[in-house]
Coordinates of C-alpha atoms in Angstrom, one line a residue:
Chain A
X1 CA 116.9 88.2 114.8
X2 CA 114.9 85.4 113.9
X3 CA 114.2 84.5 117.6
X4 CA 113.2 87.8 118.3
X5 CA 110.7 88.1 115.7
X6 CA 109.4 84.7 117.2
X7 CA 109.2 86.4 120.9
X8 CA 107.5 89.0 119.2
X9 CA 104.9 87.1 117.8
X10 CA 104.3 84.9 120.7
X11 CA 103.6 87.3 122.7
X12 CA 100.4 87.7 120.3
X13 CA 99.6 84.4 120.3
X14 CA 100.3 83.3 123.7
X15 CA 96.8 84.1 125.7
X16 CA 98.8 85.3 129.0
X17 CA 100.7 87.9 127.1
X18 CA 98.1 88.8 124.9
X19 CA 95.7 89.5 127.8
X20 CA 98.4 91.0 129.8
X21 CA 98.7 93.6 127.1
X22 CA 94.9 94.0 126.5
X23 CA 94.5 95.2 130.2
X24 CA 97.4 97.8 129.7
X25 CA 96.0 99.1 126.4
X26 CA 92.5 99.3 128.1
X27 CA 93.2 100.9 131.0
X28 CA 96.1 103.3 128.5
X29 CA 92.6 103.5 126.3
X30 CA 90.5 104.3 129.4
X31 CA 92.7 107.1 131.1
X32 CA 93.4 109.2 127.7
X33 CA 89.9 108.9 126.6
X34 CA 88.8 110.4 130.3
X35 CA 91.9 113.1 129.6
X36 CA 90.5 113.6 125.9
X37 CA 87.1 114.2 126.9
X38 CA 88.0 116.8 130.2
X39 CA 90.1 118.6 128.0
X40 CA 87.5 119.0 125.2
X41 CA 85.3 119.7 127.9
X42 CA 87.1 122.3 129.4
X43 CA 88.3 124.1 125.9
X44 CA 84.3 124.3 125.0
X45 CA 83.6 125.9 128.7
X46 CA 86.5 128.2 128.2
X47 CA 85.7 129.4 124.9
X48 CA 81.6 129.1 126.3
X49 CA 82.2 131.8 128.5
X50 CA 84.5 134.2 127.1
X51 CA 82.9 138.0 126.3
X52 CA 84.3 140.9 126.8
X53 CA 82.8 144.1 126.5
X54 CA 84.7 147.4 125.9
X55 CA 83.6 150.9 125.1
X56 CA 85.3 151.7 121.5
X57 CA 85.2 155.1 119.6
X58 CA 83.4 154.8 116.4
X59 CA 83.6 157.7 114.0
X60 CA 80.2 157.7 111.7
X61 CA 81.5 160.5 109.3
X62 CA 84.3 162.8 109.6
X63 CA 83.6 165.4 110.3
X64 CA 81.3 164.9 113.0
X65 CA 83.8 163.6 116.7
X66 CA 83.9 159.7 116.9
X67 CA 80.8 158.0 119.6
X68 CA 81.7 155.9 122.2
X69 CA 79.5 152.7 121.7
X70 CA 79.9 149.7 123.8
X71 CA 81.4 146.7 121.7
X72 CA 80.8 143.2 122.8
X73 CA 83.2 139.9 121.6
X74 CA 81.7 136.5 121.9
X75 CA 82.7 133.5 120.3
X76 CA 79.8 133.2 118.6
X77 CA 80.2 135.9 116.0
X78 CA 82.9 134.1 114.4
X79 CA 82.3 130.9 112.2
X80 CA 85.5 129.6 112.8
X81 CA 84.7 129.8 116.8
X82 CA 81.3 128.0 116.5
X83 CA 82.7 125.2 114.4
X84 CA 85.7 125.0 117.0
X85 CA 82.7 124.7 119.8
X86 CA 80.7 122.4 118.0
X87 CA 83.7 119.8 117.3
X88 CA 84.9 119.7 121.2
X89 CA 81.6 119.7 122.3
X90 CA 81.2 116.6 119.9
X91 CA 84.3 115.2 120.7
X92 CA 83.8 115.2 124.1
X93 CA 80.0 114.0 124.2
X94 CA 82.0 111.4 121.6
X95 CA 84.6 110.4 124.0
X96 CA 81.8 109.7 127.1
X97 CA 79.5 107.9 125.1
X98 CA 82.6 105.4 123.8
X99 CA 83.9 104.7 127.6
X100 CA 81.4 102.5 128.2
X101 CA 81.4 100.7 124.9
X102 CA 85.6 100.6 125.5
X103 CA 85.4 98.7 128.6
X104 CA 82.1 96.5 126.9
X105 CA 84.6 95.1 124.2
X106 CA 87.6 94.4 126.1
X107 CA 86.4 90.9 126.0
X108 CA 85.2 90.3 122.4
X109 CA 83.1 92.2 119.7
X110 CA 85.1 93.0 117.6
X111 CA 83.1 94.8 115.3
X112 CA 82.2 97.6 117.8
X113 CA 85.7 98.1 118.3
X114 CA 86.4 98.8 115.1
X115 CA 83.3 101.1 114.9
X116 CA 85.2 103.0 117.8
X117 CA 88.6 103.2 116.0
X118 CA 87.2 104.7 113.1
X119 CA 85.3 107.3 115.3
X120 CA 88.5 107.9 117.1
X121 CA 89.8 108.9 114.0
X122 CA 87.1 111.0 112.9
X123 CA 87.3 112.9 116.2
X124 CA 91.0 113.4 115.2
X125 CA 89.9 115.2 111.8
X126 CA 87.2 117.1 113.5
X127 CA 89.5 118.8 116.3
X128 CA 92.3 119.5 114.5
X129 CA 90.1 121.0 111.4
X130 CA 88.2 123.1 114.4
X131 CA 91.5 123.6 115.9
X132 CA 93.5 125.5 112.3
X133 CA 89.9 127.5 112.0
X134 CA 90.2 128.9 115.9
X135 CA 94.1 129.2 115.3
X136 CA 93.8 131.0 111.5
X137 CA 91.1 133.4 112.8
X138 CA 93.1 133.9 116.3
X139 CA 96.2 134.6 115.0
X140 CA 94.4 137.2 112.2
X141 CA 92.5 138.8 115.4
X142 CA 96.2 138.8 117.1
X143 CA 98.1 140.2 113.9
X144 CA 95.8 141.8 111.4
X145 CA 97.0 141.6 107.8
X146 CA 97.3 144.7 105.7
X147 CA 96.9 143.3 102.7
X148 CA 93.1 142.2 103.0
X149 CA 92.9 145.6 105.2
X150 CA 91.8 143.1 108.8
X151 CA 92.9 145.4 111.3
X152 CA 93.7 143.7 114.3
X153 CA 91.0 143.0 117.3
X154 CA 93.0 141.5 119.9
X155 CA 95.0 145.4 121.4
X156 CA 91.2 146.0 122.0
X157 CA 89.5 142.2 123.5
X158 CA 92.8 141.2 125.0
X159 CA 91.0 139.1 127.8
X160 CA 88.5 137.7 125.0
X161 CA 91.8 136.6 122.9
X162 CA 93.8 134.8 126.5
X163 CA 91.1 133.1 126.7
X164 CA 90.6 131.5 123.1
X165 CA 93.6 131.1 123.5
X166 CA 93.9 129.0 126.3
X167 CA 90.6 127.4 125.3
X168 CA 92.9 126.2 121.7
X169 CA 95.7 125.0 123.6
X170 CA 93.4 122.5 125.9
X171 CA 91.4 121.3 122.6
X172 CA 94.9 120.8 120.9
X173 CA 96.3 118.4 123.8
X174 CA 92.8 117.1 123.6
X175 CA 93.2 116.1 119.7
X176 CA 96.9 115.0 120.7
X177 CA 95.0 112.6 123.4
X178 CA 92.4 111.1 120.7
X179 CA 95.4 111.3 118.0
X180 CA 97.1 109.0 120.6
X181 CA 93.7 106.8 121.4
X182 CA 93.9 106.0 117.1
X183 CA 97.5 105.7 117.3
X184 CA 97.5 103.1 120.1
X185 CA 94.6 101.7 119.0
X186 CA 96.1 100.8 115.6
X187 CA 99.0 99.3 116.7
X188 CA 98.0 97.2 119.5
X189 CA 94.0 96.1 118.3
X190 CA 94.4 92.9 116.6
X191 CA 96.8 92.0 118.9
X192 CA 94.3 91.2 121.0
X193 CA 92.2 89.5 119.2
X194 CA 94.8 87.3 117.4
X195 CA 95.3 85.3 120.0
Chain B
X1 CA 77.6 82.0 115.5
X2 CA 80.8 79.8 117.0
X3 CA 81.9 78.8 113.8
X4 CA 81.3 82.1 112.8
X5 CA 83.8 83.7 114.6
X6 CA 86.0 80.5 114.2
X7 CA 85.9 81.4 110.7
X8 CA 87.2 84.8 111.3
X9 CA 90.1 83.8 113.4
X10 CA 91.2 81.3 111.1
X11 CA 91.7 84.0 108.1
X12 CA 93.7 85.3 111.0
X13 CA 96.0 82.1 111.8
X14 CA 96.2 80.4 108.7
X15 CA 98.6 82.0 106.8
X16 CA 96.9 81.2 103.3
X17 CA 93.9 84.0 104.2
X18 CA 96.3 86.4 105.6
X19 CA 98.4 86.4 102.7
X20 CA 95.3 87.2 100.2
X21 CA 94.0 89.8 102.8
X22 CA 97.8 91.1 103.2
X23 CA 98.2 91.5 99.4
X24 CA 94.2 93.2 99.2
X25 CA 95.3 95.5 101.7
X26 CA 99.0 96.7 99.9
X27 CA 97.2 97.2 96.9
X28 CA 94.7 99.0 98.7
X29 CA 97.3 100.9 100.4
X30 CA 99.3 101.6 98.1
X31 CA 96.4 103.1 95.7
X32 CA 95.2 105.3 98.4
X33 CA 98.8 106.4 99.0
X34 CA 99.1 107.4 94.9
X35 CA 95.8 109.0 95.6
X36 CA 96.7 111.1 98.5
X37 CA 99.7 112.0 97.1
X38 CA 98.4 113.4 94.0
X39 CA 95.8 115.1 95.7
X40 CA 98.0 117.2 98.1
X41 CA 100.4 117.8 95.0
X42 CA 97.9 119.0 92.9
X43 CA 96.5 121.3 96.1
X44 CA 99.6 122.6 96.3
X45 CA 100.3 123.6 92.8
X46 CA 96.7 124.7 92.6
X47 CA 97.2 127.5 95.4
X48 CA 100.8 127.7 94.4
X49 CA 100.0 129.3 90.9
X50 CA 97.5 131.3 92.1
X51 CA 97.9 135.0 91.4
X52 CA 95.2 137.3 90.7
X53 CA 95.9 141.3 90.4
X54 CA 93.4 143.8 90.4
X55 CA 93.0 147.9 90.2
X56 CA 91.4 148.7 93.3
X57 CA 90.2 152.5 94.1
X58 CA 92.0 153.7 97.6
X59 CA 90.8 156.6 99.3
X60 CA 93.7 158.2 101.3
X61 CA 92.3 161.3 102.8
X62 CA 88.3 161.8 102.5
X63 CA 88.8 165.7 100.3
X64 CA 91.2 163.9 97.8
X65 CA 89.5 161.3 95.2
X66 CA 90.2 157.9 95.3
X67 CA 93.4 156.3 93.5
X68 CA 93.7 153.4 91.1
X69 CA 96.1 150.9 92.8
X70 CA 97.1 147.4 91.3
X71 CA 96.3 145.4 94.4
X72 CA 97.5 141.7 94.0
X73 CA 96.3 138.2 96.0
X74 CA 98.9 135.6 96.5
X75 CA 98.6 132.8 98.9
X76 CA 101.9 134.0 100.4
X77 CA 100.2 137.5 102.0
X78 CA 97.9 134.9 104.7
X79 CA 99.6 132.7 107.0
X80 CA 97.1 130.4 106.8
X81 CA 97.6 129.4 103.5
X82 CA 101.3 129.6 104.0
X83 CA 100.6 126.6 106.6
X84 CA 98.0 124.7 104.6
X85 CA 100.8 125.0 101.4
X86 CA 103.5 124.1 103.4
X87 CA 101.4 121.0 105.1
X88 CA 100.6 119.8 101.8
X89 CA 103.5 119.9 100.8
X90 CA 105.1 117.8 103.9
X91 CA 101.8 115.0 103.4
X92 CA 102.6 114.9 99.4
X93 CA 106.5 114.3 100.3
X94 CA 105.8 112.1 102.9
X95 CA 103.4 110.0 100.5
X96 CA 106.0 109.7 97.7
X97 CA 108.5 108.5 100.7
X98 CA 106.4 105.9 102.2
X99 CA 105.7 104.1 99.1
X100 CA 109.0 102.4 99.0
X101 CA 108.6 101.3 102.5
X102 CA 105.3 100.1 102.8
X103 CA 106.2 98.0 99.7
X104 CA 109.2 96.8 101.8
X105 CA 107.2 96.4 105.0
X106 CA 104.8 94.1 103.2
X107 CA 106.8 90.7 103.9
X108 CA 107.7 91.8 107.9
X109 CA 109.6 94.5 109.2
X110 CA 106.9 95.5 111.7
X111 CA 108.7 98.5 113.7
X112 CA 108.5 99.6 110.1
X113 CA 105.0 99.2 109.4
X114 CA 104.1 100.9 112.9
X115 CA 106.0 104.1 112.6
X116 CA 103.9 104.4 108.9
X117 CA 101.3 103.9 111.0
X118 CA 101.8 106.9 113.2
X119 CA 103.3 109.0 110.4
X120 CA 99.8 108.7 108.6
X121 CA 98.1 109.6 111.6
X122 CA 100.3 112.5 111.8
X123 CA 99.2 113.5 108.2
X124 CA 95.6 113.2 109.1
X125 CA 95.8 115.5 111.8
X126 CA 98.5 118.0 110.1
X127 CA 95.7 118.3 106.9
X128 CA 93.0 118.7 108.9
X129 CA 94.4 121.6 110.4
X130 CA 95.7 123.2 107.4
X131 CA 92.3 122.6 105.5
X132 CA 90.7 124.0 108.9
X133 CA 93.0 126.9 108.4
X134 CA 92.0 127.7 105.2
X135 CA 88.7 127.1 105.3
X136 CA 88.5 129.8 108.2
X137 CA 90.2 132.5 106.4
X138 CA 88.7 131.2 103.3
X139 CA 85.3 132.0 104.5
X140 CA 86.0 134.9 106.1
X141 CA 87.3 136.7 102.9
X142 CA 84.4 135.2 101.1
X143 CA 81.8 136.3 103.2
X144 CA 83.4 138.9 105.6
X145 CA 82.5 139.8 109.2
X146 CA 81.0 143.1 110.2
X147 CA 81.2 142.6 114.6
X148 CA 85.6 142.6 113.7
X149 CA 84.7 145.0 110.8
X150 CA 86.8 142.8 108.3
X151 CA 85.7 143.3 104.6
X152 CA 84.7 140.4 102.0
X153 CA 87.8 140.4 99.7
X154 CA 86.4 137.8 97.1
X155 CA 84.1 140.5 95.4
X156 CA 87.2 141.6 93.9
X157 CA 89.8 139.2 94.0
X158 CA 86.8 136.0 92.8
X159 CA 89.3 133.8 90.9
X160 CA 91.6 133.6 93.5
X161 CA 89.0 132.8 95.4
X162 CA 87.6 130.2 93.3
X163 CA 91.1 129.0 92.7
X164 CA 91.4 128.6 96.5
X165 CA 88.2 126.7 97.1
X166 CA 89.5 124.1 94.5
X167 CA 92.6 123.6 96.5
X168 CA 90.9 123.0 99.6
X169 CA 88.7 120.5 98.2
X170 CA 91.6 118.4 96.8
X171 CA 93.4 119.0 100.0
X172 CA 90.2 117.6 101.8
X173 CA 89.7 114.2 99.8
X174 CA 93.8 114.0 100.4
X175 CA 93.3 114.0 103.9
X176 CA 90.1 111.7 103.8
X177 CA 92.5 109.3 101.7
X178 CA 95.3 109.5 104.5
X179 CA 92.4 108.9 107.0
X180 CA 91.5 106.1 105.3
X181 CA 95.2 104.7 105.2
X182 CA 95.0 105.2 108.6
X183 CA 91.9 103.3 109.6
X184 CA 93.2 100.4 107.1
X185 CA 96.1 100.5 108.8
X186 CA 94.1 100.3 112.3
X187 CA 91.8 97.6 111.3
X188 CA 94.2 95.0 108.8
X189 CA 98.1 95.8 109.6
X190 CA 98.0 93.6 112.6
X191 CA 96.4 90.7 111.1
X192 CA 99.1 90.8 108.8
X193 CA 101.4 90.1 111.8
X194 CA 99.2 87.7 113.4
X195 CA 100.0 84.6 111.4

């Protein structure tokens, strides 16, 4: 036991493994922040272009017949979208501005490093907060709930719902991929610079 | 700016500074643990409790007058509260249950110390969610939506309401206190290690 605890931490203080490992967590680092920000990319152009427009009967009083009026759903008419939106589209503008500063501190600063685990983890609060707002509201438009008396959107914008749907899932794997960035990032930092 | 740096690596090596910053850092840790576990608990219990039951007038057929109903709001009646109780719950168990280990990871154990690690990442992003949740379907029954034609409910059920807001602000500074853990845990735990 004891010897392998002493591996263990030679492997942080010996330069050759240390730097091995730094170019593995850097290029690990590089390829899920490219996959984080794609994915938040594509989940904000998903959700960016879904509308749908259907013609819905709309009863004014009742005794007069119900109008036909043509009904539009777009993201932004729900809170809860435009907040989902606005954290991908942060998260990935986030996630392309950091590459550069990544690969910048592979061979020192420490401090900016630390400056982008800390973002890394902000990112992971903002998605997955944006991410239960989409889910909550999507899963109400899906459903409906009787006792607040929401009736249920999604029988009539089926496409519009698919597609936030789809559009949830890629921001989801997205947050998994900076969840990952803070998680690897955590555990393997210092060990570069503790050599 | 050498000896700078130098200075920096040797609170690092020498054991002496890394003990101090080891000891800062469990205290530190072990606060913000307390903290975060009282703050989900006391989220929990908040929305938990909270009841509120009104006599609404329901209109069945427009020729009849309206009846008095006792209509009731419980957290149970929204799945998004169900899942911001229920991940409240699983951060404020998890925060009792770690407390014991990351006392007993402070003198090695490092596989230890890394799984905490991940399991308070998991935390952030299970919160963050769960708050997101809420604060969707919060907002929604606060303020309504007339383009999904889903009514304000918090004009008549306004305590429950209230009731739920303070829950999701405790839940919120939880989850800022299990990010924190988390970007403690990012920017020390190694050093710890590193001697």
């Amino acid at each position: 036991m004891e010897s392998q605890s002493y591996n263990k931490v030679s492997t942080v203080d010996g330069s050759k493994g240390a730097t091995g490992m730094s170019r593995t967590v850097s290029k690990c680092d590089l390829v899920l922040r490219v996959l984080a920000m794609l994915l938040t990319l594509a989940a904000a152009i998903v959700l960016g272009v879904n509308k749908q427009t259907k013609v819905v009967p709309i009863q004014i009083t009742p005794t007069l017949p119900s109008i036909n009026v043509a009904a539009q759903a777009k993201w932004q008419y729900l809170s809860a979208y435009v907040y989902f939106m606005v954290s991908n589209i942060i998260a990935c503008s986030y996630a392309a501005i950091s590459m550069p500063i990544v690969l910048g501190t592979r061979n020192g600063k420490m401090g900016l490093a630390q400056i982008i685990i800390v973002l890394d983890l902000v990112m992971v609060g903002l998605l997955f907060s944006g991410n239960g707002a989409a889910m909550a509201i999507g899963l109400m438009a899906y459903k409906g709930n009787s006792h607040v008396r929401w009736n249920e959107v999604c029988n009539v914008f089926d496409k519009f719902c698919d597609h936030a749907a789809v559009s949830l899932v890629l921001s989801l794997v997205g947050s998994l991929g900076f969840m990952a960035l803070a998680a690897i990032a955590a555990l393997t930092t210092h060990k570069r610079y503790a050599k």
